[in-house]
PDB file of C-alpha atoms and ligand atoms in Angstrom:
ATOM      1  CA  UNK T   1     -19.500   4.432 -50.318  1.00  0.00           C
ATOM      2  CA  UNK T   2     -19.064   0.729 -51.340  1.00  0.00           C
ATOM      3  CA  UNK T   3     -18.190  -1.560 -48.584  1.00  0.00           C
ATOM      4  CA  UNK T   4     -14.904  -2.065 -49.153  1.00  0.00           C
ATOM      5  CA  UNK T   5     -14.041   1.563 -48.018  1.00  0.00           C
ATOM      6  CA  UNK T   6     -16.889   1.940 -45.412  1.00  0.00           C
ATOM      7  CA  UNK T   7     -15.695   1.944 -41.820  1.00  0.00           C
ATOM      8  CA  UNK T   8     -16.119  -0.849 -40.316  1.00  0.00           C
ATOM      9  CA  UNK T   9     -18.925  -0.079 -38.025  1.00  0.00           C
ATOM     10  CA  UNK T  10     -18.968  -1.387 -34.391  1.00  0.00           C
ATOM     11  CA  UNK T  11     -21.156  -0.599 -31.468  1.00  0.00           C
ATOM     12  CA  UNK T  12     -20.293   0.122 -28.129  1.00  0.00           C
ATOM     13  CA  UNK T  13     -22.601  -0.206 -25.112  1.00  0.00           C
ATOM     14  CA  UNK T  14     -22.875   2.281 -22.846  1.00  0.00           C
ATOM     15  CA  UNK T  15     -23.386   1.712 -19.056  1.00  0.00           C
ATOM     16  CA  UNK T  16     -23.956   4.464 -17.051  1.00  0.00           C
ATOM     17  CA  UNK T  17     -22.941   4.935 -13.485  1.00  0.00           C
ATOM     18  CA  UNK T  18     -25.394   5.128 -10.858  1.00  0.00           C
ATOM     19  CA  UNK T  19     -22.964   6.392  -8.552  1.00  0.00           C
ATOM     20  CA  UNK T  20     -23.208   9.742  -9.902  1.00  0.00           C
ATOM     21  CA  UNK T  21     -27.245   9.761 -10.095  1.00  0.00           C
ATOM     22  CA  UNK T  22     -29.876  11.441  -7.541  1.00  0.00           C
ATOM     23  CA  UNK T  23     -30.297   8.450  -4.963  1.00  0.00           C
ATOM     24  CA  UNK T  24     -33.329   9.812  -3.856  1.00  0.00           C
ATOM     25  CA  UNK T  25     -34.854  10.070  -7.572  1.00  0.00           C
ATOM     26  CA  UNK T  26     -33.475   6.426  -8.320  1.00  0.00           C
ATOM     27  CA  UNK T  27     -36.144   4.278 -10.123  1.00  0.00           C
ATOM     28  CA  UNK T  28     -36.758   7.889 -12.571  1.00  0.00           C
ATOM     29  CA  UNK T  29     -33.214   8.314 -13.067  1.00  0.00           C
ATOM     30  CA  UNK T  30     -32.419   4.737 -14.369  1.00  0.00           C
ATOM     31  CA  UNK T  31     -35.805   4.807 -16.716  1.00  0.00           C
ATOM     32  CA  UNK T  32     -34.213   7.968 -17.657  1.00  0.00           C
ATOM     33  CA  UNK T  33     -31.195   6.700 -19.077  1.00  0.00           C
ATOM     34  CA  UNK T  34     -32.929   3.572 -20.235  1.00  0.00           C
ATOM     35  CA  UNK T  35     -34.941   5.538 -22.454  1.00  0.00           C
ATOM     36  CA  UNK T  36     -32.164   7.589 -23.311  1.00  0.00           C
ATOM     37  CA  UNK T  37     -30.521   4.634 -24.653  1.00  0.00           C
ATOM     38  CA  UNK T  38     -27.947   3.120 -22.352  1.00  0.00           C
ATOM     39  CA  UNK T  39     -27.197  -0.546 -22.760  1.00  0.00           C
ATOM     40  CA  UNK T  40     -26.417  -1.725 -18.897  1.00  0.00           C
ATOM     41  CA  UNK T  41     -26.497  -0.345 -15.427  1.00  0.00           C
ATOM     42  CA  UNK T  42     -23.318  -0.022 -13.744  1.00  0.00           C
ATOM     43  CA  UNK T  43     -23.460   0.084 -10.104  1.00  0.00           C
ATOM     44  CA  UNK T  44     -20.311   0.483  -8.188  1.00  0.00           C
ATOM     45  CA  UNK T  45     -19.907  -1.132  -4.894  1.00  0.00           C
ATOM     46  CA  UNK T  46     -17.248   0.550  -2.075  1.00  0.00           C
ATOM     47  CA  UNK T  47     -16.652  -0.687   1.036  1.00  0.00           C
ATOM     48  CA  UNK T  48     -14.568   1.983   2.499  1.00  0.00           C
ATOM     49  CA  UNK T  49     -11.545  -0.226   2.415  1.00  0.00           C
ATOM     50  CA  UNK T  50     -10.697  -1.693  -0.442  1.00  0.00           C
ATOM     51  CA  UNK T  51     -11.103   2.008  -1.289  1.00  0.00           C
ATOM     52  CA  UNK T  52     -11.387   5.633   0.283  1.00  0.00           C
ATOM     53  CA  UNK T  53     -15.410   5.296   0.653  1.00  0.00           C
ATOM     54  CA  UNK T  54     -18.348   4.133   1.074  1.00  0.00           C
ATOM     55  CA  UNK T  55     -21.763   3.466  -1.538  1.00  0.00           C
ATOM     56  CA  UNK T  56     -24.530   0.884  -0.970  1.00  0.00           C
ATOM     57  CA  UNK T  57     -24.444  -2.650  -1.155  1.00  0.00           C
ATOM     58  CA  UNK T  58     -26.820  -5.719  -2.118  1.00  0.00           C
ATOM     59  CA  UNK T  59     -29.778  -3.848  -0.928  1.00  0.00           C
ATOM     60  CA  UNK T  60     -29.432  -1.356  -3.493  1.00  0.00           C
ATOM     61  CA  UNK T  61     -28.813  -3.988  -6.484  1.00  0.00           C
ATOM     62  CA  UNK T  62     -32.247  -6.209  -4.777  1.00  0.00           C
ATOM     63  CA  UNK T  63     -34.586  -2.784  -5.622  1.00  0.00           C
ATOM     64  CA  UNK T  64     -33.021  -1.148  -8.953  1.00  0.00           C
ATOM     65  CA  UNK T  65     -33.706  -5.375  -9.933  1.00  0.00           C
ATOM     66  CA  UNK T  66     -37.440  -4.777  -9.158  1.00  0.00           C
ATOM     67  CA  UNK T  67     -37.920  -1.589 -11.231  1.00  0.00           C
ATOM     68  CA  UNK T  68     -35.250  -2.904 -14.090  1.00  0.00           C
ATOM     69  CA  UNK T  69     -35.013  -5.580 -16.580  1.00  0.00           C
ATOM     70  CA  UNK T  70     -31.712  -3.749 -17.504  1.00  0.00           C
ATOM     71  CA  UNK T  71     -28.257  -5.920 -17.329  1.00  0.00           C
ATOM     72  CA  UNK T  72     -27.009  -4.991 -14.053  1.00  0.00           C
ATOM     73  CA  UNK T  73     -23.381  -4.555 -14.469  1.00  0.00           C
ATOM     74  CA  UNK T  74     -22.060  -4.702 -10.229  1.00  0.00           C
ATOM     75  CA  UNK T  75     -18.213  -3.112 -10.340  1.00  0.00           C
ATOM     76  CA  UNK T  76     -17.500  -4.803  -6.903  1.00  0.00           C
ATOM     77  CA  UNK T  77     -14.334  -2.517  -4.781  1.00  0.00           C
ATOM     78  CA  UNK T  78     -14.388  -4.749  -1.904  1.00  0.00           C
ATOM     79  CA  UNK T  79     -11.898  -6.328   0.377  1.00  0.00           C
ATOM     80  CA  UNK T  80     -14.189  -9.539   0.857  1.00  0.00           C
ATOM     81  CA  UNK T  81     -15.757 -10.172  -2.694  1.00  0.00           C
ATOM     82  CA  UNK T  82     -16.229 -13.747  -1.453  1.00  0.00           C
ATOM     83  CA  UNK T  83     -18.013 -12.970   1.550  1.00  0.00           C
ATOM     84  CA  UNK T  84     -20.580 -10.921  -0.515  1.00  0.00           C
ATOM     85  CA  UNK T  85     -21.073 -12.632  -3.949  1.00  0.00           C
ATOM     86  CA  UNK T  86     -23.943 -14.806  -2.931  1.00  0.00           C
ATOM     87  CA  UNK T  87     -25.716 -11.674  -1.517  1.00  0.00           C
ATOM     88  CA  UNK T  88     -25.078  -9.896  -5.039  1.00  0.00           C
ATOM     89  CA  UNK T  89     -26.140 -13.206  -7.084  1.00  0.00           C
ATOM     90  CA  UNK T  90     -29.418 -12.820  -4.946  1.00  0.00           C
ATOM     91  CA  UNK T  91     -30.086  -9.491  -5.268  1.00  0.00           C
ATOM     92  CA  UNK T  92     -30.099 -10.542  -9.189  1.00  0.00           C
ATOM     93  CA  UNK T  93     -26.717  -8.887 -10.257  1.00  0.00           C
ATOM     94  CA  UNK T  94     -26.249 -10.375 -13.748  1.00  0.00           C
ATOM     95  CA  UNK T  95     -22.541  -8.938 -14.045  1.00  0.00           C
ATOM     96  CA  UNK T  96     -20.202  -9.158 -11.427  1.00  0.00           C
ATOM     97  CA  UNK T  97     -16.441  -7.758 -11.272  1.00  0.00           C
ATOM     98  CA  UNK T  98     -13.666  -8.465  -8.814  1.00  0.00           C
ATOM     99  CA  UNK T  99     -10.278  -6.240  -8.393  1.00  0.00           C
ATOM    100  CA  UNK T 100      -7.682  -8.223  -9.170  1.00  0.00           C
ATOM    101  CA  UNK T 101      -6.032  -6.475  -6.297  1.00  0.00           C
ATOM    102  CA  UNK T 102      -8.131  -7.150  -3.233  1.00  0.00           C
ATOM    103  CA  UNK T 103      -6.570  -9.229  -0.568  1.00  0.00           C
ATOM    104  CA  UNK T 104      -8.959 -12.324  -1.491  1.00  0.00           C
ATOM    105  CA  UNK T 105      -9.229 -15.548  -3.226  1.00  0.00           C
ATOM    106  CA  UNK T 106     -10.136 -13.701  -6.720  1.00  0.00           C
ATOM    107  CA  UNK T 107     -10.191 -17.388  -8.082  1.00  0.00           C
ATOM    108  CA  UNK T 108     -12.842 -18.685  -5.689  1.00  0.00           C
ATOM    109  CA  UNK T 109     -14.654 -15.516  -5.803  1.00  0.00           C
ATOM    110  CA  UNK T 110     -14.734 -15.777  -9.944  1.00  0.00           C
ATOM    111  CA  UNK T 111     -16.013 -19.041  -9.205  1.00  0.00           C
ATOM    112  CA  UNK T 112     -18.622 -18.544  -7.335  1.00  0.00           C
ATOM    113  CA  UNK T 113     -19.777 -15.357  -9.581  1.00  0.00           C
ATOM    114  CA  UNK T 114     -19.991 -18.205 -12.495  1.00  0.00           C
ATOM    115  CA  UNK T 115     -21.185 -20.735 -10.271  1.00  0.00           C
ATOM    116  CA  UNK T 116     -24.308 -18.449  -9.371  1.00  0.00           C
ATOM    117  CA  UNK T 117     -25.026 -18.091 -13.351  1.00  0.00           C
ATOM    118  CA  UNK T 118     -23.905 -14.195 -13.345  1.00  0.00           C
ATOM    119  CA  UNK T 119     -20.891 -13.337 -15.861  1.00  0.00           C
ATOM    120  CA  UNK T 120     -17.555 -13.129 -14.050  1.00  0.00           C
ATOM    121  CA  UNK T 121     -15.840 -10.048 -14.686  1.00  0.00           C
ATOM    122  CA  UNK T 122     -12.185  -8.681 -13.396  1.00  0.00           C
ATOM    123  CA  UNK T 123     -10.728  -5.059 -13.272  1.00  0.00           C
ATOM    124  CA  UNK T 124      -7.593  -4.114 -12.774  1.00  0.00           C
ATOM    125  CA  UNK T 125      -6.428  -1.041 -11.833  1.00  0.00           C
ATOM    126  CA  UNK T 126      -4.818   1.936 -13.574  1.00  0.00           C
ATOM    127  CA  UNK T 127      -1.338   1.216 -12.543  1.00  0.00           C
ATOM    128  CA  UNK T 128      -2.127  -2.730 -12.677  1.00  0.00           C
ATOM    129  CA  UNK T 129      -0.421  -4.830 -15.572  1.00  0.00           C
ATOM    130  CA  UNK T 130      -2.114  -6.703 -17.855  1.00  0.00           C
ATOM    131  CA  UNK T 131       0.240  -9.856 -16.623  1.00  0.00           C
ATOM    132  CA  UNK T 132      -1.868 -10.007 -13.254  1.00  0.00           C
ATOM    133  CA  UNK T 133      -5.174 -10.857 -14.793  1.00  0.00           C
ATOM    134  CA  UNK T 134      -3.627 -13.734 -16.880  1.00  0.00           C
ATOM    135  CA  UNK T 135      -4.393 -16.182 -14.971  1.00  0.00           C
ATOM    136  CA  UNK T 136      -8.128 -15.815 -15.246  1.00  0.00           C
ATOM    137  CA  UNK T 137      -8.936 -14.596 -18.150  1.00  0.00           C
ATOM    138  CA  UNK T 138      -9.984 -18.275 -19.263  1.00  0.00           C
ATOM    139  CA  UNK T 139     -12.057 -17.798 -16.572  1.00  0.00           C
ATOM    140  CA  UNK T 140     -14.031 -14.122 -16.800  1.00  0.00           C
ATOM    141  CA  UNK T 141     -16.266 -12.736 -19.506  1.00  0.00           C
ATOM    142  CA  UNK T 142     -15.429  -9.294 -18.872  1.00  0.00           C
ATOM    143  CA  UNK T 143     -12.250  -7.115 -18.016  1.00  0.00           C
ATOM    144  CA  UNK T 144     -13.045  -3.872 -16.677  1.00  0.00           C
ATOM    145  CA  UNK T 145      -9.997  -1.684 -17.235  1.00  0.00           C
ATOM    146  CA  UNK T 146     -10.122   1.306 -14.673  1.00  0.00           C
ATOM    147  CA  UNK T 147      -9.012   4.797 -16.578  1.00  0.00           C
ATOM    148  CA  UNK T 148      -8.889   6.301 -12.977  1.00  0.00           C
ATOM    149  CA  UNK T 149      -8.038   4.843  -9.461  1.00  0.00           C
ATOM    150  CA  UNK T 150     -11.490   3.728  -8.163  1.00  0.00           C
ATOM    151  CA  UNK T 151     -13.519   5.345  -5.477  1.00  0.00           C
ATOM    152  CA  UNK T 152     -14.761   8.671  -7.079  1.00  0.00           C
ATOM    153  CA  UNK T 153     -16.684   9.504  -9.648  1.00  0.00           C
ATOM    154  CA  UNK T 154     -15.870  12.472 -11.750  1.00  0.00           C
ATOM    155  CA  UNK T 155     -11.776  11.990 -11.709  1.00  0.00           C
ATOM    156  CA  UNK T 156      -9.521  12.673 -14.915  1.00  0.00           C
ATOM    157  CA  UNK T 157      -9.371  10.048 -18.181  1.00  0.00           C
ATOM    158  CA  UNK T 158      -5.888   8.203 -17.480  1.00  0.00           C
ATOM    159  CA  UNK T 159      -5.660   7.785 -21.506  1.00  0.00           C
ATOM    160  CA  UNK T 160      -1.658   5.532 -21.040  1.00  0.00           C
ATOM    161  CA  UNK T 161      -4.234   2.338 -19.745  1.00  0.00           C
ATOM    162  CA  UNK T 162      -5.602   2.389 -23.653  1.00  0.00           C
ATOM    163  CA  UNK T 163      -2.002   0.564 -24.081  1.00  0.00           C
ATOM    164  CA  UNK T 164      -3.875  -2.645 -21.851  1.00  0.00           C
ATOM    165  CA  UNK T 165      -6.977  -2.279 -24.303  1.00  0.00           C
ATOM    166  CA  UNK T 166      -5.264  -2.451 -26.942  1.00  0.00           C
ATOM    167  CA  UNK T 167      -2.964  -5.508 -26.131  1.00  0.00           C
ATOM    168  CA  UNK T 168      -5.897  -7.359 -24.845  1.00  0.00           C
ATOM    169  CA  UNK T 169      -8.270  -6.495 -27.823  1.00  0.00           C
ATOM    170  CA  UNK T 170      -4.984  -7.616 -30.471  1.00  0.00           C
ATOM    171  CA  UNK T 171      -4.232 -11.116 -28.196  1.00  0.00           C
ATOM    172  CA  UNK T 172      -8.086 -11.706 -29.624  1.00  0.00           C
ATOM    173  CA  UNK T 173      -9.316 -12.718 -26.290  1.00  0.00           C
ATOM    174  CA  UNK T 174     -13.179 -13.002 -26.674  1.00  0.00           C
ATOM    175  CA  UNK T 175     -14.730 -11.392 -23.553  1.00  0.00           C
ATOM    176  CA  UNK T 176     -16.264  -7.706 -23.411  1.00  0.00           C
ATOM    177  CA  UNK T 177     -13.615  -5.161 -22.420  1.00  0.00           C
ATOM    178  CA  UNK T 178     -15.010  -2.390 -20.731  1.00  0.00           C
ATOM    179  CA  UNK T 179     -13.583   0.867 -19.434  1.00  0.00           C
ATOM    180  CA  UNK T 180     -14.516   2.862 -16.132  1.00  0.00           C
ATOM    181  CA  UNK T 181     -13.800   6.259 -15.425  1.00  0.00           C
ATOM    182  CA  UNK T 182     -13.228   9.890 -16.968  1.00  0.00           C
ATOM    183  CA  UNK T 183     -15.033   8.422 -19.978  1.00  0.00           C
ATOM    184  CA  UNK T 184     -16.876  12.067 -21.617  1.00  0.00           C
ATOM    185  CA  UNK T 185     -17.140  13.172 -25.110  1.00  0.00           C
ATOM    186  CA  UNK T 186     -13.417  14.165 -25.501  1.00  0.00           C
ATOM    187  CA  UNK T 187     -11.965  10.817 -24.543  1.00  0.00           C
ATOM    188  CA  UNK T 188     -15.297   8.212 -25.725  1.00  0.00           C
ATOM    189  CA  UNK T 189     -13.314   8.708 -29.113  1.00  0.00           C
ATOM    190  CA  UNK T 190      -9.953   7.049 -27.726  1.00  0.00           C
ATOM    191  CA  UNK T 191     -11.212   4.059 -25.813  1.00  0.00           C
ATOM    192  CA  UNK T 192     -13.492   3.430 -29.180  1.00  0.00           C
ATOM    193  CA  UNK T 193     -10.771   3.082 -30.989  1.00  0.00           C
ATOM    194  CA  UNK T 194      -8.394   1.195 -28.887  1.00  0.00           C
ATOM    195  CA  UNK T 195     -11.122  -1.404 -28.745  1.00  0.00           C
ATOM    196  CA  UNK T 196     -13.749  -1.466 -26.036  1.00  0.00           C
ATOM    197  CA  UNK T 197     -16.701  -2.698 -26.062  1.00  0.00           C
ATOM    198  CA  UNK T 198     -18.378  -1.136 -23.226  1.00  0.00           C
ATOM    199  CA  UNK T 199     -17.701   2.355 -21.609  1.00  0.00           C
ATOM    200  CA  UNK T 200     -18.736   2.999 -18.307  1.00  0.00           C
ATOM    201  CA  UNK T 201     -19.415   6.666 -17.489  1.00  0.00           C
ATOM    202  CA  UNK T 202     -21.278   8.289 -14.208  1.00  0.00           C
ATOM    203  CA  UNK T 203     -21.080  12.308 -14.596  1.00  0.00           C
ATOM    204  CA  UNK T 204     -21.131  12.244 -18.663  1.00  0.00           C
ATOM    205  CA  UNK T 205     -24.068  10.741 -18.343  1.00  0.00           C
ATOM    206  CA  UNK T 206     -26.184  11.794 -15.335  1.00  0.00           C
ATOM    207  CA  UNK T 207     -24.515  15.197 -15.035  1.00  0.00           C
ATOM    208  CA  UNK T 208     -25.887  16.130 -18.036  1.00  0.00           C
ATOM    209  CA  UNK T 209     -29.819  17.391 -18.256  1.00  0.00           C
ATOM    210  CA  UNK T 210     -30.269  15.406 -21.563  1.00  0.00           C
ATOM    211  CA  UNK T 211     -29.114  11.918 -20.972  1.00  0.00           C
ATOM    212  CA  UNK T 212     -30.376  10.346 -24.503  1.00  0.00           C
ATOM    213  CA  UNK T 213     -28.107  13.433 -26.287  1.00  0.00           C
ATOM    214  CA  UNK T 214     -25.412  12.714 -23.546  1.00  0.00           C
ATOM    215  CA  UNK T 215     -25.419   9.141 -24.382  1.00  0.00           C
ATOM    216  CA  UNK T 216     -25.501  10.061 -28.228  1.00  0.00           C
ATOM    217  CA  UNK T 217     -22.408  12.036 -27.503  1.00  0.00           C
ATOM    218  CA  UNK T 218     -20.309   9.368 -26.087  1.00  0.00           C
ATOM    219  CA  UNK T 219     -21.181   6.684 -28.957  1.00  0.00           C
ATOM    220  CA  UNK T 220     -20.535   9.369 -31.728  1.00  0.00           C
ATOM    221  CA  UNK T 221     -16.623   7.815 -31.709  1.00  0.00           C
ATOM    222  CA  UNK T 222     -18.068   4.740 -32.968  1.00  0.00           C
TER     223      UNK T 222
HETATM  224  C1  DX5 F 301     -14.884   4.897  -9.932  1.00  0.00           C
HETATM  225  C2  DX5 F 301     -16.093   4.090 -10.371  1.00  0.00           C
HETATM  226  C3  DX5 F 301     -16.632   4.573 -11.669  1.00  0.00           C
HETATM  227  C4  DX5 F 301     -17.176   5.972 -11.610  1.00  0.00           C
HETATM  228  C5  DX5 F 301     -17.124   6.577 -12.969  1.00  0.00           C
HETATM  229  O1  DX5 F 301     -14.419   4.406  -8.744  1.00  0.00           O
HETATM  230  O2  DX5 F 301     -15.741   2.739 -10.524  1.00  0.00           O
HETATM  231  O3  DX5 F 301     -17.589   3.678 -12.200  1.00  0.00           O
HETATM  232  O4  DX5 F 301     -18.479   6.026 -11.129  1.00  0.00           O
HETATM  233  O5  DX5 F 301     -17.446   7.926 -12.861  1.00  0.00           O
HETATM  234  P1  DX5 F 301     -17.024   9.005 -13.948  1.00  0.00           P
HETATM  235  O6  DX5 F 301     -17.602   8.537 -15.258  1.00  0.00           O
HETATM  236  O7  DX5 F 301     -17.624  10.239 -13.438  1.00  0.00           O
HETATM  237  O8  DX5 F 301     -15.518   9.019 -13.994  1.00  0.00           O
HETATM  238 ZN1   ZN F 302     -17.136   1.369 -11.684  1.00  0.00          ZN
END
């Protein structure tokens, strides 16, 4: 093939969810997926309010740091992402993400995310417009579109939020866009091609034995 008519060849990073790894196997399940080739760790943060329950906090984020030179990717689902950014930045997060939706001072709390030397990141919801983040998207390196509501792993690919990809990725906005949730082999393909750069995915990726040919799987769209 010359390269005129080759694809165009792009790579997408893969983060996997820790949410839907064995806690109690932790530091072997991350090298696991390391190895296997993921890209970033994405840890997702619930407070039990901001949605229907509860994970682990900057605790957590302190000891996968020690065992982990990994990008930390920290999808925070908080009401008080102020309150708790410092704690994050300390635990050595290196991404952080806001909802656009909690009941906060998003702008302070992107702030302070870029203030503490971590990469400011906002998601938005599946039933969230693209309008809402406008106003900070001079301000974040990452928008983490959500392709389910947030607070459970293992929900259904919402594949209508590809339409907010897509606008995004044409407006030529330079930041990572990532997408979180439902992401398997069956709908990897989609988000690929309406742009993302990273795809976050929990049970793809630790519910399968095999995590390097799980991984595999989920880039093959690229
Ligand atoms: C959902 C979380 C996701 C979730 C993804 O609230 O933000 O990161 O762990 O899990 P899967 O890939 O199983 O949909
Ligand atoms: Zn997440």
């Amino acid at each position: 093939m010359s390269p005129d008519t080759a694809a165009p060849i792009r790579t997408v990073k893969i983060a996997p969810s820790i949410l839907s790894a064995d806690f109690a196997n932790l530091e072997a399940e991350i090298r696991d997926v390391l190895e296997g080739g993921a890209d970033l760790l994405h840890l997702d943060v619930m407070d039990g309010h901001f949605v229907p329950n509860l994970t682990f906090g900057a605790p957590v984020v302190k000891s996968v740091r020690k065992v982990t030179d990994a990008v930390l990717d920290c999808h925070l689902m908080i009401d008080n992402p102020v309150k708790y950014i410092p704690d994050f930045l300390k635990a050595g997060a290196d991404w952080i993400s806001v909802q656009v939706e909690a009941p906060d001072d998003i702008a302070k709390a992107i702030q302070l995310i870029r203030d503490g030397g971590a990469l400011a990141g906002i998601v938005l919801n599946p039933d969230t417009p693209l309008d809402r983040i406008r106003p900070h998207l001079d301000h974040v390196g990452l928008v983490l579109v959500m392709s389910v509501f947030p607070g459970f792993g293992g929900q259904s690919f919402m594949p209508e939020v590809l339409d907010k990809v897509r606008e995004l990725k044409a407006s030529g906005w330079p930041g990572e866009i990532s997408i979180d949730g439902g992401i398997a082999e069956a709908t990897a393909p989609q988000a690929i091609d309406a742009g993302v750069d990273v795809m976050v995915a929990g049970t793809a990726v630790f519910g399968r034995p095999d995590r390097a040919a799980a991984i595999r799987a989920l880039r093959k769209g690229a």
